[in-house]
Amino acid sequence: MRKVIVTSLLLATMGLGACTETTGGMAGGGGIGQASVSAQKTPAERQLEADAKSLNQVTSNIIVRNTVEGAAVGALAGCGLVLLMGGDGDDCARGAMLGAVAGGVAGNQVGQAAAAKNTELVKRDQVLANLKGVSAKLNGVETSLRAVLRSQNSEIASLKRQLANKQISDASYHARLNAINANRRTVDTALATSERNMISTRNELQAASKGGQTNLATLSSAAASTQARLARNRKLLAIAN
């Protein structure tokens, strides 16, 4: 019995030791490689990465909605229709009452959608403000991106000349080139995420329009413009060799 216990303990100890060695080797190897590449990046490159990633946050929460009861939606729609037809405040009040009935039964397009359940309406002004915030943030990213790319391209040309003249080693050349490409991949990934967020925003606006909400064309155009800008910037991030 004692012999069996001792043998089991030895096997367990050997297994644990092997596991620890393997895990430590993998973690250490990966960490050293990543740290080496990161150390080769310039402060401007690291700042660009941070700015591009922060852009993901402002592009992920653009749509703001407000839940409105069916009758209330109908009232707003009824009042709005009266005002569009040139009515005054009293006419608007009467239109609101008619609209409320329509919202609860089957009158207007928005009221119908809200009849059976609460309806979420896009808060146009807040969404527009969010889109303006995204545009301002993207302006900063674009400026930094172009400055970093100019610096990188100039440096790559210089490094190639130094390598040809044997002023630097092949290892030094590729260490810096790998850092530049790692920076470009990181920024491209972040911009791709923001681009997908803008596509989601456009889809939500389209769904709201199909649901009967109006006056969203400006928001859709702004979202499409931002999406196109992100795509153009991503094309600038070619991998160097």
PDB file of C-alpha atoms in Angstrom:
ATOM      1  CA  MET A   1       0.000   0.000   0.000  1.00  0.00           C
ATOM      2  CA  ARG A   2       2.779   2.351   0.971  1.00  0.00           C
ATOM      3  CA  LYS A   3       4.631   1.569  -2.258  1.00  0.00           C
ATOM      4  CA  VAL A   4       1.550   2.422  -4.317  1.00  0.00           C
ATOM      5  CA  ILE A   5       1.098   5.753  -2.541  1.00  0.00           C
ATOM      6  CA  VAL A   6       4.763   6.738  -3.035  1.00  0.00           C
ATOM      7  CA  THR A   7       4.597   5.846  -6.720  1.00  0.00           C
ATOM      8  CA  SER A   8       1.429   7.889  -7.194  1.00  0.00           C
ATOM      9  CA  LEU A   9       2.968  10.902  -5.491  1.00  0.00           C
ATOM     10  CA  LEU A  10       6.060  10.680  -7.693  1.00  0.00           C
ATOM     11  CA  LEU A  11       3.955  10.500 -10.849  1.00  0.00           C
ATOM     12  CA  ALA A  12       1.822  13.435  -9.747  1.00  0.00           C
ATOM     13  CA  THR A  13       4.908  15.502  -8.958  1.00  0.00           C
ATOM     14  CA  MET A  14       6.485  14.719 -12.315  1.00  0.00           C
ATOM     15  CA  GLY A  15       3.287  15.570 -14.142  1.00  0.00           C
ATOM     16  CA  LEU A  16       2.895  18.880 -12.302  1.00  0.00           C
ATOM     17  CA  GLY A  17       6.508  19.767 -12.986  1.00  0.00           C
ATOM     18  CA  ALA A  18       6.142  19.037 -16.683  1.00  0.00           C
ATOM     19  CA  CYS A  19       2.938  21.068 -16.879  1.00  0.00           C
ATOM     20  CA  THR A  20       4.524  24.040 -15.135  1.00  0.00           C
ATOM     21  CA  GLU A  21       7.572  23.949 -17.389  1.00  0.00           C
ATOM     22  CA  THR A  22       5.480  23.818 -20.556  1.00  0.00           C
ATOM     23  CA  THR A  23       3.145  26.604 -19.483  1.00  0.00           C
ATOM     24  CA  GLY A  24       5.987  28.795 -18.358  1.00  0.00           C
ATOM     25  CA  GLY A  25       7.862  28.279 -21.610  1.00  0.00           C
ATOM     26  CA  MET A  26       4.834  29.205 -23.718  1.00  0.00           C
ATOM     27  CA  ALA A  27       3.935  32.248 -21.676  1.00  0.00           C
ATOM     28  CA  GLY A  28       7.510  33.417 -21.484  1.00  0.00           C
ATOM     29  CA  GLY A  29       8.148  32.969 -25.208  1.00  0.00           C
ATOM     30  CA  GLY A  30       4.991  34.786 -26.240  1.00  0.00           C
ATOM     31  CA  GLY A  31       5.503  37.577 -23.750  1.00  0.00           C
ATOM     32  CA  ILE A  32       9.090  38.205 -24.794  1.00  0.00           C
ATOM     33  CA  GLY A  33       8.140  38.322 -28.470  1.00  0.00           C
ATOM     34  CA  GLN A  34       5.310  40.778 -27.900  1.00  0.00           C
ATOM     35  CA  ALA A  35       7.403  42.933 -25.598  1.00  0.00           C
ATOM     36  CA  SER A  36      10.197  43.029 -28.171  1.00  0.00           C
ATOM     37  CA  VAL A  37       7.869  44.233 -30.945  1.00  0.00           C
ATOM     38  CA  SER A  38       6.209  46.770 -28.656  1.00  0.00           C
ATOM     39  CA  ALA A  39       9.568  48.153 -27.593  1.00  0.00           C
ATOM     40  CA  GLN A  40      10.377  48.853 -31.243  1.00  0.00           C
ATOM     41  CA  LYS A  41       7.281  51.039 -31.684  1.00  0.00           C
ATOM     42  CA  THR A  42       7.560  54.815 -31.422  1.00  0.00           C
ATOM     43  CA  PRO A  43       5.455  56.868 -28.962  1.00  0.00           C
ATOM     44  CA  ALA A  44       3.494  58.269 -31.921  1.00  0.00           C
ATOM     45  CA  GLU A  45       2.664  54.748 -33.121  1.00  0.00           C
ATOM     46  CA  ARG A  46       1.506  53.648 -29.687  1.00  0.00           C
ATOM     47  CA  GLN A  47      -0.630  56.785 -29.353  1.00  0.00           C
ATOM     48  CA  LEU A  48      -2.210  56.149 -32.754  1.00  0.00           C
ATOM     49  CA  GLU A  49      -3.128  52.629 -31.672  1.00  0.00           C
ATOM     50  CA  ALA A  50      -4.733  53.960 -28.490  1.00  0.00           C
ATOM     51  CA  ASP A  51      -6.697  56.607 -30.413  1.00  0.00           C
ATOM     52  CA  ALA A  52      -7.907  54.098 -33.006  1.00  0.00           C
ATOM     53  CA  LYS A  53      -9.067  51.729 -30.271  1.00  0.00           C
ATOM     54  CA  SER A  54     -10.865  54.527 -28.412  1.00  0.00           C
ATOM     55  CA  LEU A  55     -12.727  55.260 -31.643  1.00  0.00           C
ATOM     56  CA  ASN A  56     -14.365  51.838 -31.237  1.00  0.00           C
ATOM     57  CA  GLN A  57     -16.057  53.029 -28.056  1.00  0.00           C
ATOM     58  CA  VAL A  58     -17.698  56.099 -29.600  1.00  0.00           C
ATOM     59  CA  THR A  59     -18.822  54.190 -32.703  1.00  0.00           C
ATOM     60  CA  SER A  60     -20.413  51.367 -30.738  1.00  0.00           C
ATOM     61  CA  ASN A  61     -23.054  53.424 -28.906  1.00  0.00           C
ATOM     62  CA  ILE A  62     -24.395  55.830 -31.510  1.00  0.00           C
ATOM     63  CA  ILE A  63     -28.058  54.899 -31.622  1.00  0.00           C
ATOM     64  CA  VAL A  64     -30.152  56.299 -28.768  1.00  0.00           C
ATOM     65  CA  ARG A  65     -33.762  55.210 -28.489  1.00  0.00           C
ATOM     66  CA  ASN A  66     -36.750  56.324 -26.489  1.00  0.00           C
ATOM     67  CA  THR A  67     -39.610  53.945 -25.720  1.00  0.00           C
ATOM     68  CA  VAL A  68     -42.997  55.554 -26.324  1.00  0.00           C
ATOM     69  CA  GLU A  69     -46.436  54.097 -25.623  1.00  0.00           C
ATOM     70  CA  GLY A  70     -48.603  53.341 -28.645  1.00  0.00           C
ATOM     71  CA  ALA A  71     -51.223  55.983 -27.871  1.00  0.00           C
ATOM     72  CA  ALA A  72     -48.535  58.599 -27.272  1.00  0.00           C
ATOM     73  CA  VAL A  73     -46.927  57.826 -30.621  1.00  0.00           C
ATOM     74  CA  GLY A  74     -50.279  58.176 -32.298  1.00  0.00           C
ATOM     75  CA  ALA A  75     -50.847  61.510 -30.559  1.00  0.00           C
ATOM     76  CA  LEU A  76     -47.507  62.859 -31.690  1.00  0.00           C
ATOM     77  CA  ALA A  77     -48.132  61.693 -35.228  1.00  0.00           C
ATOM     78  CA  GLY A  78     -51.660  63.146 -35.270  1.00  0.00           C
ATOM     79  CA  CYS A  79     -50.434  66.513 -34.009  1.00  0.00           C
ATOM     80  CA  GLY A  80     -47.548  66.574 -36.459  1.00  0.00           C
ATOM     81  CA  LEU A  81     -49.834  65.884 -39.410  1.00  0.00           C
ATOM     82  CA  VAL A  82     -52.151  68.742 -38.436  1.00  0.00           C
ATOM     83  CA  LEU A  83     -49.255  71.207 -38.141  1.00  0.00           C
ATOM     84  CA  LEU A  84     -47.884  70.115 -41.510  1.00  0.00           C
ATOM     85  CA  MET A  85     -51.307  70.844 -42.998  1.00  0.00           C
ATOM     86  CA  GLY A  86     -51.216  74.378 -41.615  1.00  0.00           C
ATOM     87  CA  GLY A  87     -53.350  73.967 -38.500  1.00  0.00           C
ATOM     88  CA  ASP A  88     -52.907  75.987 -35.300  1.00  0.00           C
ATOM     89  CA  GLY A  89     -52.505  74.921 -31.651  1.00  0.00           C
ATOM     90  CA  ASP A  90     -56.191  74.066 -31.171  1.00  0.00           C
ATOM     91  CA  ASP A  91     -56.191  72.011 -34.350  1.00  0.00           C
ATOM     92  CA  CYS A  92     -53.049  70.303 -33.123  1.00  0.00           C
ATOM     93  CA  ALA A  93     -54.723  69.323 -29.867  1.00  0.00           C
ATOM     94  CA  ARG A  94     -57.676  67.845 -31.728  1.00  0.00           C
ATOM     95  CA  GLY A  95     -55.300  66.060 -34.087  1.00  0.00           C
ATOM     96  CA  ALA A  96     -53.413  64.656 -31.131  1.00  0.00           C
ATOM     97  CA  MET A  97     -56.599  63.126 -29.735  1.00  0.00           C
ATOM     98  CA  LEU A  98     -57.394  61.593 -33.102  1.00  0.00           C
ATOM     99  CA  GLY A  99     -53.839  60.396 -33.356  1.00  0.00           C
ATOM    100  CA  ALA A 100     -54.033  58.774 -29.936  1.00  0.00           C
ATOM    101  CA  VAL A 101     -57.052  56.787 -31.055  1.00  0.00           C
ATOM    102  CA  ALA A 102     -55.230  55.862 -34.251  1.00  0.00           C
ATOM    103  CA  GLY A 103     -52.233  54.751 -32.207  1.00  0.00           C
ATOM    104  CA  GLY A 104     -54.405  52.480 -30.104  1.00  0.00           C
ATOM    105  CA  VAL A 105     -56.362  51.083 -33.049  1.00  0.00           C
ATOM    106  CA  ALA A 106     -55.090  51.237 -36.640  1.00  0.00           C
ATOM    107  CA  GLY A 107     -54.897  54.816 -37.911  1.00  0.00           C
ATOM    108  CA  ASN A 108     -51.446  55.914 -39.064  1.00  0.00           C
ATOM    109  CA  GLN A 109     -48.326  53.921 -39.895  1.00  0.00           C
ATOM    110  CA  VAL A 110     -46.461  54.689 -36.664  1.00  0.00           C
ATOM    111  CA  GLY A 111     -49.571  54.271 -34.566  1.00  0.00           C
ATOM    112  CA  GLN A 112     -50.236  50.849 -36.067  1.00  0.00           C
ATOM    113  CA  ALA A 113     -46.774  49.626 -35.138  1.00  0.00           C
ATOM    114  CA  ALA A 114     -47.274  50.861 -31.615  1.00  0.00           C
ATOM    115  CA  ALA A 115     -50.755  49.476 -31.153  1.00  0.00           C
ATOM    116  CA  ALA A 116     -49.801  46.073 -29.763  1.00  0.00           C
ATOM    117  CA  LYS A 117     -46.582  47.048 -27.934  1.00  0.00           C
ATOM    118  CA  ASN A 118     -44.397  49.935 -26.955  1.00  0.00           C
ATOM    119  CA  THR A 119     -42.414  51.482 -29.786  1.00  0.00           C
ATOM    120  CA  GLU A 120     -38.768  52.546 -29.628  1.00  0.00           C
ATOM    121  CA  LEU A 121     -38.078  55.746 -31.528  1.00  0.00           C
ATOM    122  CA  VAL A 122     -34.608  56.886 -32.469  1.00  0.00           C
ATOM    123  CA  LYS A 123     -33.678  60.088 -30.654  1.00  0.00           C
ATOM    124  CA  ARG A 124     -32.591  62.021 -33.722  1.00  0.00           C
ATOM    125  CA  ASP A 125     -30.846  64.949 -32.010  1.00  0.00           C
ATOM    126  CA  GLN A 126     -28.800  62.741 -29.699  1.00  0.00           C
ATOM    127  CA  VAL A 127     -27.831  60.388 -32.521  1.00  0.00           C
ATOM    128  CA  LEU A 128     -26.756  63.372 -34.623  1.00  0.00           C
ATOM    129  CA  ALA A 129     -24.657  64.660 -31.726  1.00  0.00           C
ATOM    130  CA  ASN A 130     -23.065  61.212 -31.366  1.00  0.00           C
ATOM    131  CA  LEU A 131     -22.251  61.102 -35.076  1.00  0.00           C
ATOM    132  CA  LYS A 132     -20.631  64.543 -34.845  1.00  0.00           C
ATOM    133  CA  GLY A 133     -18.557  63.272 -31.935  1.00  0.00           C
ATOM    134  CA  VAL A 134     -17.431  60.283 -33.994  1.00  0.00           C
ATOM    135  CA  SER A 135     -16.489  62.572 -36.879  1.00  0.00           C
ATOM    136  CA  ALA A 136     -14.420  64.813 -34.617  1.00  0.00           C
ATOM    137  CA  LYS A 137     -12.654  61.800 -33.106  1.00  0.00           C
ATOM    138  CA  LEU A 138     -11.980  60.378 -36.552  1.00  0.00           C
ATOM    139  CA  ASN A 139     -10.505  63.706 -37.661  1.00  0.00           C
ATOM    140  CA  GLY A 140      -7.842  63.339 -34.986  1.00  0.00           C
ATOM    141  CA  VAL A 141      -7.152  59.711 -35.894  1.00  0.00           C
ATOM    142  CA  GLU A 142      -6.820  60.610 -39.580  1.00  0.00           C
ATOM    143  CA  THR A 143      -4.337  63.390 -38.836  1.00  0.00           C
ATOM    144  CA  SER A 144      -2.221  61.129 -36.628  1.00  0.00           C
ATOM    145  CA  LEU A 145      -2.445  58.245 -39.093  1.00  0.00           C
ATOM    146  CA  ARG A 146      -1.118  60.289 -41.987  1.00  0.00           C
ATOM    147  CA  ALA A 147       1.698  61.716 -39.895  1.00  0.00           C
ATOM    148  CA  VAL A 148       2.730  58.266 -38.647  1.00  0.00           C
ATOM    149  CA  LEU A 149       2.584  56.750 -42.140  1.00  0.00           C
ATOM    150  CA  ARG A 150       4.741  59.544 -43.583  1.00  0.00           C
ATOM    151  CA  SER A 151       7.292  59.012 -40.834  1.00  0.00           C
ATOM    152  CA  GLN A 152       7.226  55.228 -41.264  1.00  0.00           C
ATOM    153  CA  ASN A 153       7.627  55.342 -45.037  1.00  0.00           C
ATOM    154  CA  SER A 154      10.528  57.769 -44.759  1.00  0.00           C
ATOM    155  CA  GLU A 155      12.157  55.590 -42.120  1.00  0.00           C
ATOM    156  CA  ILE A 156      11.701  52.405 -44.172  1.00  0.00           C
ATOM    157  CA  ALA A 157      13.426  54.034 -47.154  1.00  0.00           C
ATOM    158  CA  SER A 158      16.285  55.100 -44.897  1.00  0.00           C
ATOM    159  CA  LEU A 159      16.566  51.642 -43.328  1.00  0.00           C
ATOM    160  CA  LYS A 160      16.745  50.023 -46.766  1.00  0.00           C
ATOM    161  CA  ARG A 161      19.608  52.315 -47.744  1.00  0.00           C
ATOM    162  CA  GLN A 162      21.432  51.559 -44.509  1.00  0.00           C
ATOM    163  CA  LEU A 163      20.914  47.830 -45.007  1.00  0.00           C
ATOM    164  CA  ALA A 164      22.222  48.003 -48.589  1.00  0.00           C
ATOM    165  CA  ASN A 165      25.318  49.873 -47.370  1.00  0.00           C
ATOM    166  CA  LYS A 166      25.741  47.360 -44.537  1.00  0.00           C
ATOM    167  CA  GLN A 167      25.363  50.090 -41.935  1.00  0.00           C
ATOM    168  CA  ILE A 168      22.778  48.025 -40.042  1.00  0.00           C
ATOM    169  CA  SER A 169      22.247  44.299 -39.702  1.00  0.00           C
ATOM    170  CA  ASP A 170      19.479  42.329 -41.334  1.00  0.00           C
ATOM    171  CA  ALA A 171      18.131  41.534 -37.860  1.00  0.00           C
ATOM    172  CA  SER A 172      17.927  45.230 -36.928  1.00  0.00           C
ATOM    173  CA  TYR A 173      16.157  46.051 -40.176  1.00  0.00           C
ATOM    174  CA  HIS A 174      13.527  43.352 -39.749  1.00  0.00           C
ATOM    175  CA  ALA A 175      13.026  44.111 -36.049  1.00  0.00           C
ATOM    176  CA  ARG A 176      11.922  47.644 -36.860  1.00  0.00           C
ATOM    177  CA  LEU A 177       9.984  46.570 -39.960  1.00  0.00           C
ATOM    178  CA  ASN A 178       8.062  44.003 -37.895  1.00  0.00           C
ATOM    179  CA  ALA A 179       7.157  46.703 -35.375  1.00  0.00           C
ATOM    180  CA  ILE A 180       5.895  49.000 -38.136  1.00  0.00           C
ATOM    181  CA  ASN A 181       3.749  46.239 -39.640  1.00  0.00           C
ATOM    182  CA  ALA A 182       2.454  45.254 -36.203  1.00  0.00           C
ATOM    183  CA  ASN A 183       1.410  48.861 -35.675  1.00  0.00           C
ATOM    184  CA  ARG A 184      -0.389  48.979 -39.003  1.00  0.00           C
ATOM    185  CA  ARG A 185      -2.217  45.714 -38.336  1.00  0.00           C
ATOM    186  CA  THR A 186      -3.338  46.915 -34.908  1.00  0.00           C
ATOM    187  CA  VAL A 187      -4.662  50.196 -36.305  1.00  0.00           C
ATOM    188  CA  ASP A 188      -6.347  48.411 -39.229  1.00  0.00           C
ATOM    189  CA  THR A 189      -8.099  46.006 -36.839  1.00  0.00           C
ATOM    190  CA  ALA A 190      -9.375  48.900 -34.734  1.00  0.00           C
ATOM    191  CA  LEU A 191     -10.628  50.832 -37.767  1.00  0.00           C
ATOM    192  CA  ALA A 192     -12.302  47.670 -39.094  1.00  0.00           C
ATOM    193  CA  THR A 193     -14.218  47.354 -35.829  1.00  0.00           C
ATOM    194  CA  SER A 194     -15.398  50.970 -36.099  1.00  0.00           C
ATOM    195  CA  GLU A 195     -16.382  50.355 -39.710  1.00  0.00           C
ATOM    196  CA  ARG A 196     -18.548  47.403 -38.656  1.00  0.00           C
ATOM    197  CA  ASN A 197     -20.096  49.586 -35.946  1.00  0.00           C
ATOM    198  CA  MET A 198     -21.066  52.165 -38.562  1.00  0.00           C
ATOM    199  CA  ILE A 199     -22.634  49.457 -40.715  1.00  0.00           C
ATOM    200  CA  SER A 200     -24.690  48.371 -37.697  1.00  0.00           C
ATOM    201  CA  THR A 201     -25.731  51.980 -37.126  1.00  0.00           C
ATOM    202  CA  ARG A 202     -26.914  52.318 -40.715  1.00  0.00           C
ATOM    203  CA  ASN A 203     -28.865  49.072 -40.428  1.00  0.00           C
ATOM    204  CA  GLU A 204     -30.601  50.310 -37.288  1.00  0.00           C
ATOM    205  CA  LEU A 205     -31.517  53.589 -38.945  1.00  0.00           C
ATOM    206  CA  GLN A 206     -32.841  51.715 -41.953  1.00  0.00           C
ATOM    207  CA  ALA A 207     -34.947  49.503 -39.701  1.00  0.00           C
ATOM    208  CA  ALA A 208     -36.337  52.579 -37.929  1.00  0.00           C
ATOM    209  CA  SER A 209     -37.216  54.150 -41.280  1.00  0.00           C
ATOM    210  CA  LYS A 210     -38.999  50.992 -42.391  1.00  0.00           C
ATOM    211  CA  GLY A 211     -40.873  51.060 -39.081  1.00  0.00           C
ATOM    212  CA  GLY A 212     -42.359  54.429 -39.983  1.00  0.00           C
ATOM    213  CA  GLN A 213     -39.963  56.926 -38.412  1.00  0.00           C
ATOM    214  CA  THR A 214     -39.116  59.856 -40.652  1.00  0.00           C
ATOM    215  CA  ASN A 215     -36.361  62.495 -40.857  1.00  0.00           C
ATOM    216  CA  LEU A 216     -33.520  59.981 -40.561  1.00  0.00           C
ATOM    217  CA  ALA A 217     -31.988  60.609 -44.002  1.00  0.00           C
ATOM    218  CA  THR A 218     -29.403  63.042 -42.631  1.00  0.00           C
ATOM    219  CA  LEU A 219     -28.301  60.533 -39.999  1.00  0.00           C
ATOM    220  CA  SER A 220     -28.016  57.760 -42.584  1.00  0.00           C
ATOM    221  CA  SER A 221     -25.924  59.962 -44.858  1.00  0.00           C
ATOM    222  CA  ALA A 222     -23.604  60.938 -42.000  1.00  0.00           C
ATOM    223  CA  ALA A 223     -23.152  57.300 -40.984  1.00  0.00           C
ATOM    224  CA  ALA A 224     -22.447  56.284 -44.593  1.00  0.00           C
ATOM    225  CA  SER A 225     -19.886  59.074 -44.942  1.00  0.00           C
ATOM    226  CA  THR A 226     -18.099  57.994 -41.762  1.00  0.00           C
ATOM    227  CA  GLN A 227     -18.087  54.371 -42.898  1.00  0.00           C
ATOM    228  CA  ALA A 228     -16.519  55.402 -46.209  1.00  0.00           C
ATOM    229  CA  ARG A 229     -13.858  57.462 -44.419  1.00  0.00           C
ATOM    230  CA  LEU A 230     -12.911  54.496 -42.259  1.00  0.00           C
ATOM    231  CA  ALA A 231     -12.617  52.278 -45.343  1.00  0.00           C
ATOM    232  CA  ARG A 232     -10.386  54.843 -47.094  1.00  0.00           C
ATOM    233  CA  ASN A 233      -8.093  55.101 -44.104  1.00  0.00           C
ATOM    234  CA  ARG A 234      -7.752  51.333 -43.871  1.00  0.00           C
ATOM    235  CA  LYS A 235      -6.529  51.242 -47.480  1.00  0.00           C
ATOM    236  CA  LEU A 236      -3.572  53.390 -46.439  1.00  0.00           C
ATOM    237  CA  LEU A 237      -2.322  50.721 -44.036  1.00  0.00           C
ATOM    238  CA  ALA A 238      -0.420  48.562 -46.513  1.00  0.00           C
ATOM    239  CA  ILE A 239       2.010  46.055 -45.032  1.00  0.00           C
ATOM    240  CA  ALA A 240       5.627  47.057 -45.696  1.00  0.00           C
ATOM    241  CA  ASN A 241       8.319  44.656 -46.865  1.00  0.00           C
TER     242      ASN A 241
END
